[in-house]
Amino acid sequence: MKRVGTIQIKYMIAKNDFSKAGAAASNIKKTLRKLGISTDVIKRVAVAAYETEMNVIIHSHGGIMYLNIDVEKVTIIAEDKGPGIEDIEMAMKEGYSTATSQIRELGFGAGMGLPNIKRCADNFEIKSSLENSTIIKMSFNLK
Amino acid sequence: MFTVKNLVEELKLEIVAGERGMINLITDVYIGDLLSWVMAKVDDGNIWITIQTHENIVAVAVLKDLSCVIISENAMIDNDTITRANVEEIPLLRSSLNSYQLALRIGELLK
């Protein structure tokens, strides 16, 4: 595996920390801009990174997001501390959400998070079960 | 070219925060109160009209390069939202009009 020219940044995401919500996604966007990556890719990464970050904040006990950039692609991996997703198929459907009414009142829980991520990324993988953490991996081609 | 400053003057909007972004150019207008929905649909330079006042609206505005956010119907705005809009230089505006009335007025201005 090529390591030359790879940028890796790690973001710690805390449960229910709305005061920092969007901070990781904003930093990712700024990083990509500095690297001169195309606007089309930046726009898609920004949406996917935001949704990923919000999912970790709202639905998990916290987790970590990793940003990897090499010459071929931008990759974001998020791993949380669980609890996992009971029904991934349902979670992938637009409009389906398990967010509480309190969270919904703040404008979250539209049930668009995972579908938004999948739509924006060139590759998207999700692994989760109720007993385990959720791992999401997405990549965006640069070539 | 229509800027946020022009918009504020025409509609007599209250500038709540983010005055440094008043030179932002306006492309169009979008109305929505579900953040992920807005994330998916809104475009660069859009005015975003919403009744959501939680600080995360600023994150959405930054990530989507919006020109400004208008809070309709004089909804109460959290202090954290104001602070964040100032830091991010996102104009946070407010009006007594509802979202529909605002959009009608803006539609006339953007013609």
PDB file of C-alpha atoms in Angstrom:
ATOM      1  CA  MET A   1       0.000   0.000   0.000  1.00  0.00           C
ATOM      2  CA  LYS A   2       1.308   3.394  -0.993  1.00  0.00           C
ATOM      3  CA  ARG A   3       1.914   5.670   1.944  1.00  0.00           C
ATOM      4  CA  VAL A   4       3.733   8.437   0.175  1.00  0.00           C
ATOM      5  CA  GLY A   5       1.823  11.698   0.090  1.00  0.00           C
ATOM      6  CA  THR A   6      -0.986  10.432   2.286  1.00  0.00           C
ATOM      7  CA  ILE A   7      -2.640  12.811   4.707  1.00  0.00           C
ATOM      8  CA  GLN A   8      -4.347  11.370   7.759  1.00  0.00           C
ATOM      9  CA  ILE A   9      -6.340  13.330  10.310  1.00  0.00           C
ATOM     10  CA  LYS A  10      -8.247  11.973  13.277  1.00  0.00           C
ATOM     11  CA  TYR A  11     -11.315  13.618  14.855  1.00  0.00           C
ATOM     12  CA  MET A  12     -12.747  12.685  18.237  1.00  0.00           C
ATOM     13  CA  ILE A  13     -16.541  12.969  18.316  1.00  0.00           C
ATOM     14  CA  ALA A  14     -18.334  13.151  21.676  1.00  0.00           C
ATOM     15  CA  LYS A  15     -21.847  11.934  22.363  1.00  0.00           C
ATOM     16  CA  ASN A  16     -24.499  14.684  22.329  1.00  0.00           C
ATOM     17  CA  ASP A  17     -21.877  17.414  21.939  1.00  0.00           C
ATOM     18  CA  PHE A  18     -23.919  19.747  19.770  1.00  0.00           C
ATOM     19  CA  SER A  19     -21.668  22.685  20.594  1.00  0.00           C
ATOM     20  CA  LYS A  20     -18.961  21.186  18.380  1.00  0.00           C
ATOM     21  CA  ALA A  21     -21.328  19.604  15.889  1.00  0.00           C
ATOM     22  CA  GLY A  22     -20.095  20.142  12.362  1.00  0.00           C
ATOM     23  CA  ALA A  23     -16.576  21.049  13.520  1.00  0.00           C
ATOM     24  CA  ALA A  24     -14.976  17.920  12.067  1.00  0.00           C
ATOM     25  CA  ALA A  25     -16.857  18.305   8.776  1.00  0.00           C
ATOM     26  CA  SER A  26     -15.830  21.982   8.586  1.00  0.00           C
ATOM     27  CA  ASN A  27     -12.206  21.099   9.215  1.00  0.00           C
ATOM     28  CA  ILE A  28     -12.328  18.380   6.561  1.00  0.00           C
ATOM     29  CA  LYS A  29     -13.789  20.843   4.072  1.00  0.00           C
ATOM     30  CA  LYS A  30     -11.105  23.445   4.835  1.00  0.00           C
ATOM     31  CA  THR A  31      -8.364  20.829   4.507  1.00  0.00           C
ATOM     32  CA  LEU A  32      -9.625  19.755   1.077  1.00  0.00           C
ATOM     33  CA  ARG A  33      -9.860  23.377  -0.053  1.00  0.00           C
ATOM     34  CA  LYS A  34      -6.249  24.011   0.943  1.00  0.00           C
ATOM     35  CA  LEU A  35      -5.210  21.009  -1.111  1.00  0.00           C
ATOM     36  CA  GLY A  36      -6.966  22.432  -4.177  1.00  0.00           C
ATOM     37  CA  ILE A  37      -9.353  19.512  -4.525  1.00  0.00           C
ATOM     38  CA  SER A  38     -12.218  20.106  -6.982  1.00  0.00           C
ATOM     39  CA  THR A  39     -15.347  21.884  -5.772  1.00  0.00           C
ATOM     40  CA  ASP A  40     -17.586  19.010  -6.823  1.00  0.00           C
ATOM     41  CA  VAL A  41     -15.714  16.572  -4.585  1.00  0.00           C
ATOM     42  CA  ILE A  42     -15.525  19.050  -1.692  1.00  0.00           C
ATOM     43  CA  LYS A  43     -19.290  19.617  -1.800  1.00  0.00           C
ATOM     44  CA  ARG A  44     -20.022  15.907  -1.653  1.00  0.00           C
ATOM     45  CA  VAL A  45     -17.449  15.238   1.075  1.00  0.00           C
ATOM     46  CA  ALA A  46     -18.837  18.119   3.172  1.00  0.00           C
ATOM     47  CA  VAL A  47     -22.366  16.711   3.167  1.00  0.00           C
ATOM     48  CA  ALA A  48     -21.248  13.135   3.833  1.00  0.00           C
ATOM     49  CA  ALA A  49     -18.817  14.166   6.582  1.00  0.00           C
ATOM     50  CA  TYR A  50     -21.462  16.302   8.279  1.00  0.00           C
ATOM     51  CA  GLU A  51     -24.044  13.515   8.248  1.00  0.00           C
ATOM     52  CA  THR A  52     -21.498  11.022   9.540  1.00  0.00           C
ATOM     53  CA  GLU A  53     -20.444  13.343  12.338  1.00  0.00           C
ATOM     54  CA  MET A  54     -24.061  14.043  13.325  1.00  0.00           C
ATOM     55  CA  ASN A  55     -24.881  10.337  13.336  1.00  0.00           C
ATOM     56  CA  VAL A  56     -22.072   9.681  15.796  1.00  0.00           C
ATOM     57  CA  ILE A  57     -23.143  12.612  18.007  1.00  0.00           C
ATOM     58  CA  ILE A  58     -26.856  11.767  17.989  1.00  0.00           C
ATOM     59  CA  HIS A  59     -26.981   7.984  17.863  1.00  0.00           C
ATOM     60  CA  SER A  60     -23.830   6.644  19.523  1.00  0.00           C
ATOM     61  CA  HIS A  61     -21.770   6.879  22.696  1.00  0.00           C
ATOM     62  CA  GLY A  62     -19.184   8.838  20.740  1.00  0.00           C
ATOM     63  CA  GLY A  63     -16.523   7.777  18.308  1.00  0.00           C
ATOM     64  CA  ILE A  64     -13.709   8.675  15.979  1.00  0.00           C
ATOM     65  CA  MET A  65     -13.658   9.921  12.420  1.00  0.00           C
ATOM     66  CA  TYR A  66     -10.597   9.424  10.234  1.00  0.00           C
ATOM     67  CA  LEU A  67      -9.843  11.438   7.142  1.00  0.00           C
ATOM     68  CA  ASN A  68      -7.403   9.954   4.658  1.00  0.00           C
ATOM     69  CA  ILE A  69      -6.357  11.708   1.501  1.00  0.00           C
ATOM     70  CA  ASP A  70      -4.058  10.275  -1.134  1.00  0.00           C
ATOM     71  CA  VAL A  71      -3.600  11.023  -4.814  1.00  0.00           C
ATOM     72  CA  GLU A  72      -6.456   8.779  -5.836  1.00  0.00           C
ATOM     73  CA  LYS A  73      -9.189   9.381  -3.298  1.00  0.00           C
ATOM     74  CA  VAL A  74     -10.519  10.960  -0.144  1.00  0.00           C
ATOM     75  CA  THR A  75     -11.619   8.392   2.410  1.00  0.00           C
ATOM     76  CA  ILE A  76     -13.595   8.943   5.597  1.00  0.00           C
ATOM     77  CA  ILE A  77     -13.954   6.205   8.160  1.00  0.00           C
ATOM     78  CA  ALA A  78     -16.107   6.581  11.259  1.00  0.00           C
ATOM     79  CA  GLU A  79     -16.105   4.110  14.099  1.00  0.00           C
ATOM     80  CA  ASP A  80     -18.316   4.640  17.116  1.00  0.00           C
ATOM     81  CA  LYS A  81     -18.597   3.007  20.532  1.00  0.00           C
ATOM     82  CA  GLY A  82     -22.048   1.609  19.810  1.00  0.00           C
ATOM     83  CA  PRO A  83     -24.838   0.816  20.305  1.00  0.00           C
ATOM     84  CA  GLY A  84     -25.085  -0.453  16.763  1.00  0.00           C
ATOM     85  CA  ILE A  85     -27.946  -0.239  14.290  1.00  0.00           C
ATOM     86  CA  GLU A  86     -30.677  -2.835  14.661  1.00  0.00           C
ATOM     87  CA  ASP A  87     -31.875  -2.792  11.067  1.00  0.00           C
ATOM     88  CA  ILE A  88     -29.412  -1.362   8.549  1.00  0.00           C
ATOM     89  CA  GLU A  89     -31.791  -1.835   5.637  1.00  0.00           C
ATOM     90  CA  MET A  90     -34.388   0.359   7.324  1.00  0.00           C
ATOM     91  CA  ALA A  91     -31.755   2.899   8.394  1.00  0.00           C
ATOM     92  CA  MET A  92     -30.734   3.293   4.754  1.00  0.00           C
ATOM     93  CA  LYS A  93     -34.281   4.274   3.748  1.00  0.00           C
ATOM     94  CA  GLU A  94     -35.046   7.961   3.326  1.00  0.00           C
ATOM     95  CA  GLY A  95     -37.368   9.191   6.032  1.00  0.00           C
ATOM     96  CA  TYR A  96     -36.682   6.379   8.498  1.00  0.00           C
ATOM     97  CA  SER A  97     -35.199   7.588  11.780  1.00  0.00           C
ATOM     98  CA  THR A  98     -34.846   6.374  15.352  1.00  0.00           C
ATOM     99  CA  ALA A  99     -34.078   9.868  16.674  1.00  0.00           C
ATOM    100  CA  THR A 100     -36.023  10.960  19.750  1.00  0.00           C
ATOM    101  CA  SER A 101     -38.695  13.651  19.531  1.00  0.00           C
ATOM    102  CA  GLN A 102     -36.374  15.989  21.439  1.00  0.00           C
ATOM    103  CA  ILE A 103     -33.712  15.556  18.761  1.00  0.00           C
ATOM    104  CA  ARG A 104     -36.290  15.990  16.005  1.00  0.00           C
ATOM    105  CA  GLU A 105     -37.417  19.304  17.449  1.00  0.00           C
ATOM    106  CA  LEU A 106     -33.901  20.588  16.818  1.00  0.00           C
ATOM    107  CA  GLY A 107     -34.292  19.757  13.149  1.00  0.00           C
ATOM    108  CA  PHE A 108     -32.395  16.474  13.195  1.00  0.00           C
ATOM    109  CA  GLY A 109     -33.811  13.023  12.633  1.00  0.00           C
ATOM    110  CA  ALA A 110     -35.115  13.631   9.122  1.00  0.00           C
ATOM    111  CA  GLY A 111     -34.055  10.104   8.255  1.00  0.00           C
ATOM    112  CA  MET A 112     -31.825  11.474   5.521  1.00  0.00           C
ATOM    113  CA  GLY A 113     -28.399  10.953   7.077  1.00  0.00           C
ATOM    114  CA  LEU A 114     -27.286   7.588   5.731  1.00  0.00           C
ATOM    115  CA  PRO A 115     -29.069   8.029   2.363  1.00  0.00           C
ATOM    116  CA  ASN A 116     -27.334  11.413   1.997  1.00  0.00           C
ATOM    117  CA  ILE A 117     -23.950   9.821   2.676  1.00  0.00           C
ATOM    118  CA  LYS A 118     -24.525   7.009   0.201  1.00  0.00           C
ATOM    119  CA  ARG A 119     -25.703   9.436  -2.484  1.00  0.00           C
ATOM    120  CA  CYS A 120     -22.651  11.680  -2.082  1.00  0.00           C
ATOM    121  CA  ALA A 121     -19.904   9.036  -1.870  1.00  0.00           C
ATOM    122  CA  ASP A 122     -18.434   7.048  -4.752  1.00  0.00           C
ATOM    123  CA  ASN A 123     -18.072   4.048  -2.458  1.00  0.00           C
ATOM    124  CA  PHE A 124     -19.948   3.427   0.751  1.00  0.00           C
ATOM    125  CA  GLU A 125     -19.819   0.578   3.253  1.00  0.00           C
ATOM    126  CA  ILE A 126     -21.532   0.170   6.583  1.00  0.00           C
ATOM    127  CA  LYS A 127     -21.070  -2.526   9.203  1.00  0.00           C
ATOM    128  CA  SER A 128     -23.199  -2.640  12.300  1.00  0.00           C
ATOM    129  CA  SER A 129     -25.236  -4.828  14.601  1.00  0.00           C
ATOM    130  CA  LEU A 130     -26.958  -4.018  17.870  1.00  0.00           C
ATOM    131  CA  GLU A 131     -24.239  -5.682  19.971  1.00  0.00           C
ATOM    132  CA  ASN A 132     -21.381  -3.945  18.174  1.00  0.00           C
ATOM    133  CA  SER A 133     -20.195  -0.546  17.138  1.00  0.00           C
ATOM    134  CA  THR A 134     -20.990   0.939  13.739  1.00  0.00           C
ATOM    135  CA  ILE A 135     -18.237   1.361  11.186  1.00  0.00           C
ATOM    136  CA  ILE A 136     -18.861   3.482   8.124  1.00  0.00           C
ATOM    137  CA  LYS A 137     -16.384   3.791   5.319  1.00  0.00           C
ATOM    138  CA  MET A 138     -16.828   6.078   2.350  1.00  0.00           C
ATOM    139  CA  SER A 139     -14.564   7.241  -0.392  1.00  0.00           C
ATOM    140  CA  PHE A 140     -14.564   9.913  -3.063  1.00  0.00           C
ATOM    141  CA  ASN A 141     -12.548   9.455  -6.224  1.00  0.00           C
ATOM    142  CA  LEU A 142     -10.103  12.152  -7.209  1.00  0.00           C
ATOM    143  CA  LYS A 143      -9.288  10.647 -10.584  1.00  0.00           C
TER     144      LYS A 143
ATOM    145  CA  MET B   1     -25.361  41.072  -8.333  1.00  0.00           C
ATOM    146  CA  PHE B   2     -27.458  41.009  -5.216  1.00  0.00           C
ATOM    147  CA  THR B   3     -25.732  40.917  -1.848  1.00  0.00           C
ATOM    148  CA  VAL B   4     -26.913  40.124   1.659  1.00  0.00           C
ATOM    149  CA  LYS B   5     -26.509  43.831   2.426  1.00  0.00           C
ATOM    150  CA  ASN B   6     -28.976  44.677  -0.379  1.00  0.00           C
ATOM    151  CA  LEU B   7     -31.368  42.058   0.979  1.00  0.00           C
ATOM    152  CA  VAL B   8     -31.213  43.435   4.516  1.00  0.00           C
ATOM    153  CA  GLU B   9     -31.899  46.951   3.278  1.00  0.00           C
ATOM    154  CA  GLU B  10     -34.780  45.957   1.006  1.00  0.00           C
ATOM    155  CA  LEU B  11     -36.563  43.735   3.509  1.00  0.00           C
ATOM    156  CA  LYS B  12     -35.541  45.694   6.598  1.00  0.00           C
ATOM    157  CA  LEU B  13     -34.215  42.582   8.255  1.00  0.00           C
ATOM    158  CA  GLU B  14     -32.703  42.537  11.712  1.00  0.00           C
ATOM    159  CA  ILE B  15     -28.990  41.704  11.642  1.00  0.00           C
ATOM    160  CA  VAL B  16     -28.527  39.342  14.566  1.00  0.00           C
ATOM    161  CA  ALA B  17     -24.959  38.187  13.842  1.00  0.00           C
ATOM    162  CA  GLY B  18     -22.338  37.572  11.195  1.00  0.00           C
ATOM    163  CA  GLU B  19     -22.216  41.115   9.857  1.00  0.00           C
ATOM    164  CA  ARG B  20     -18.853  40.425   8.240  1.00  0.00           C
ATOM    165  CA  GLY B  21     -20.565  38.224   5.684  1.00  0.00           C
ATOM    166  CA  MET B  22     -22.825  40.992   4.392  1.00  0.00           C
ATOM    167  CA  ILE B  23     -20.961  41.119   1.089  1.00  0.00           C
ATOM    168  CA  ASN B  24     -21.941  37.522   0.267  1.00  0.00           C
ATOM    169  CA  LEU B  25     -23.669  37.168  -3.079  1.00  0.00           C
ATOM    170  CA  ILE B  26     -27.169  35.710  -3.232  1.00  0.00           C
ATOM    171  CA  THR B  27     -28.064  33.053  -5.791  1.00  0.00           C
ATOM    172  CA  ASP B  28     -31.518  31.845  -4.761  1.00  0.00           C
ATOM    173  CA  VAL B  29     -33.669  31.030  -1.776  1.00  0.00           C
ATOM    174  CA  TYR B  30     -34.434  27.791   0.046  1.00  0.00           C
ATOM    175  CA  ILE B  31     -36.915  27.100   2.858  1.00  0.00           C
ATOM    176  CA  GLY B  32     -36.569  24.141   5.233  1.00  0.00           C
ATOM    177  CA  ASP B  33     -36.489  23.169   8.878  1.00  0.00           C
ATOM    178  CA  LEU B  34     -35.047  19.655   8.707  1.00  0.00           C
ATOM    179  CA  LEU B  35     -31.279  20.017   8.667  1.00  0.00           C
ATOM    180  CA  SER B  36     -30.386  16.880   6.721  1.00  0.00           C
ATOM    181  CA  TRP B  37     -33.007  17.702   4.152  1.00  0.00           C
ATOM    182  CA  VAL B  38     -31.517  21.156   3.727  1.00  0.00           C
ATOM    183  CA  MET B  39     -27.996  19.659   3.571  1.00  0.00           C
ATOM    184  CA  ALA B  40     -29.116  17.504   0.673  1.00  0.00           C
ATOM    185  CA  LYS B  41     -30.977  20.118  -1.317  1.00  0.00           C
ATOM    186  CA  VAL B  42     -29.705  23.648  -0.756  1.00  0.00           C
ATOM    187  CA  ASP B  43     -27.195  25.243  -3.162  1.00  0.00           C
ATOM    188  CA  ASP B  44     -24.197  27.577  -2.842  1.00  0.00           C
ATOM    189  CA  GLY B  45     -25.099  31.173  -2.188  1.00  0.00           C
ATOM    190  CA  ASN B  46     -28.710  30.413  -1.294  1.00  0.00           C
ATOM    191  CA  ILE B  47     -30.584  32.350   1.345  1.00  0.00           C
ATOM    192  CA  TRP B  48     -31.858  29.789   3.831  1.00  0.00           C
ATOM    193  CA  ILE B  49     -35.135  30.618   5.559  1.00  0.00           C
ATOM    194  CA  THR B  50     -35.900  28.549   8.640  1.00  0.00           C
ATOM    195  CA  ILE B  51     -37.481  28.609  12.076  1.00  0.00           C
ATOM    196  CA  GLN B  52     -34.682  26.427  13.463  1.00  0.00           C
ATOM    197  CA  THR B  53     -32.434  28.505  15.696  1.00  0.00           C
ATOM    198  CA  HIS B  54     -30.161  25.838  17.161  1.00  0.00           C
ATOM    199  CA  GLU B  55     -26.452  26.498  16.607  1.00  0.00           C
ATOM    200  CA  ASN B  56     -26.151  23.646  14.144  1.00  0.00           C
ATOM    201  CA  ILE B  57     -27.842  25.817  11.495  1.00  0.00           C
ATOM    202  CA  VAL B  58     -24.557  27.713  11.294  1.00  0.00           C
ATOM    203  CA  ALA B  59     -22.641  24.496  10.599  1.00  0.00           C
ATOM    204  CA  VAL B  60     -25.036  23.719   7.754  1.00  0.00           C
ATOM    205  CA  ALA B  61     -24.669  27.252   6.355  1.00  0.00           C
ATOM    206  CA  VAL B  62     -20.847  27.017   6.468  1.00  0.00           C
ATOM    207  CA  LEU B  63     -20.677  23.566   4.928  1.00  0.00           C
ATOM    208  CA  LYS B  64     -23.043  24.494   2.117  1.00  0.00           C
ATOM    209  CA  ASP B  65     -21.533  27.956   1.469  1.00  0.00           C
ATOM    210  CA  LEU B  66     -24.860  29.699   1.999  1.00  0.00           C
ATOM    211  CA  SER B  67     -25.052  33.475   1.661  1.00  0.00           C
ATOM    212  CA  CYS B  68     -27.090  33.949   4.854  1.00  0.00           C
ATOM    213  CA  VAL B  69     -29.746  32.494   7.129  1.00  0.00           C
ATOM    214  CA  ILE B  70     -33.050  34.251   7.816  1.00  0.00           C
ATOM    215  CA  ILE B  71     -34.968  33.269  10.918  1.00  0.00           C
ATOM    216  CA  SER B  72     -38.635  33.872  10.191  1.00  0.00           C
ATOM    217  CA  GLU B  73     -41.483  34.885  12.501  1.00  0.00           C
ATOM    218  CA  ASN B  74     -39.082  36.460  14.971  1.00  0.00           C
ATOM    219  CA  ALA B  75     -38.187  33.090  16.477  1.00  0.00           C
ATOM    220  CA  MET B  76     -35.935  33.243  19.539  1.00  0.00           C
ATOM    221  CA  ILE B  77     -32.273  32.576  18.697  1.00  0.00           C
ATOM    222  CA  ASP B  78     -29.890  30.748  21.057  1.00  0.00           C
ATOM    223  CA  ASN B  79     -26.863  32.746  22.214  1.00  0.00           C
ATOM    224  CA  ASP B  80     -24.597  29.909  21.069  1.00  0.00           C
ATOM    225  CA  THR B  81     -25.991  30.286  17.561  1.00  0.00           C
ATOM    226  CA  ILE B  82     -25.228  34.002  17.560  1.00  0.00           C
ATOM    227  CA  THR B  83     -21.675  33.426  18.786  1.00  0.00           C
ATOM    228  CA  ARG B  84     -21.034  30.770  16.176  1.00  0.00           C
ATOM    229  CA  ALA B  85     -22.480  32.860  13.329  1.00  0.00           C
ATOM    230  CA  ASN B  86     -20.146  35.699  14.309  1.00  0.00           C
ATOM    231  CA  VAL B  87     -17.128  33.378  14.382  1.00  0.00           C
ATOM    232  CA  GLU B  88     -18.015  31.810  11.034  1.00  0.00           C
ATOM    233  CA  GLU B  89     -19.092  35.154   9.522  1.00  0.00           C
ATOM    234  CA  ILE B  90     -22.456  33.801   8.414  1.00  0.00           C
ATOM    235  CA  PRO B  91     -25.068  36.573   8.363  1.00  0.00           C
ATOM    236  CA  LEU B  92     -27.853  35.564  10.729  1.00  0.00           C
ATOM    237  CA  LEU B  93     -30.909  37.684   9.996  1.00  0.00           C
ATOM    238  CA  ARG B  94     -34.389  37.852  11.441  1.00  0.00           C
ATOM    239  CA  SER B  95     -37.814  38.994  10.325  1.00  0.00           C
ATOM    240  CA  SER B  96     -41.360  39.144  11.680  1.00  0.00           C
ATOM    241  CA  LEU B  97     -42.610  37.784   8.333  1.00  0.00           C
ATOM    242  CA  ASN B  98     -43.238  34.072   7.908  1.00  0.00           C
ATOM    243  CA  SER B  99     -41.157  31.930   5.557  1.00  0.00           C
ATOM    244  CA  TYR B 100     -43.686  32.120   2.726  1.00  0.00           C
ATOM    245  CA  GLN B 101     -44.027  35.901   2.923  1.00  0.00           C
ATOM    246  CA  LEU B 102     -40.238  36.275   2.980  1.00  0.00           C
ATOM    247  CA  ALA B 103     -39.826  34.037  -0.056  1.00  0.00           C
ATOM    248  CA  LEU B 104     -42.438  36.036  -1.976  1.00  0.00           C
ATOM    249  CA  ARG B 105     -40.637  39.296  -1.244  1.00  0.00           C
ATOM    250  CA  ILE B 106     -37.234  37.824  -2.109  1.00  0.00           C
ATOM    251  CA  GLY B 107     -38.641  36.339  -5.312  1.00  0.00           C
ATOM    252  CA  GLU B 108     -39.664  39.842  -6.390  1.00  0.00           C
ATOM    253  CA  LEU B 109     -36.193  41.197  -5.576  1.00  0.00           C
ATOM    254  CA  LEU B 110     -34.344  38.467  -7.465  1.00  0.00           C
ATOM    255  CA  LYS B 111     -36.447  38.844 -10.651  1.00  0.00           C
TER     256      LYS B 111
END
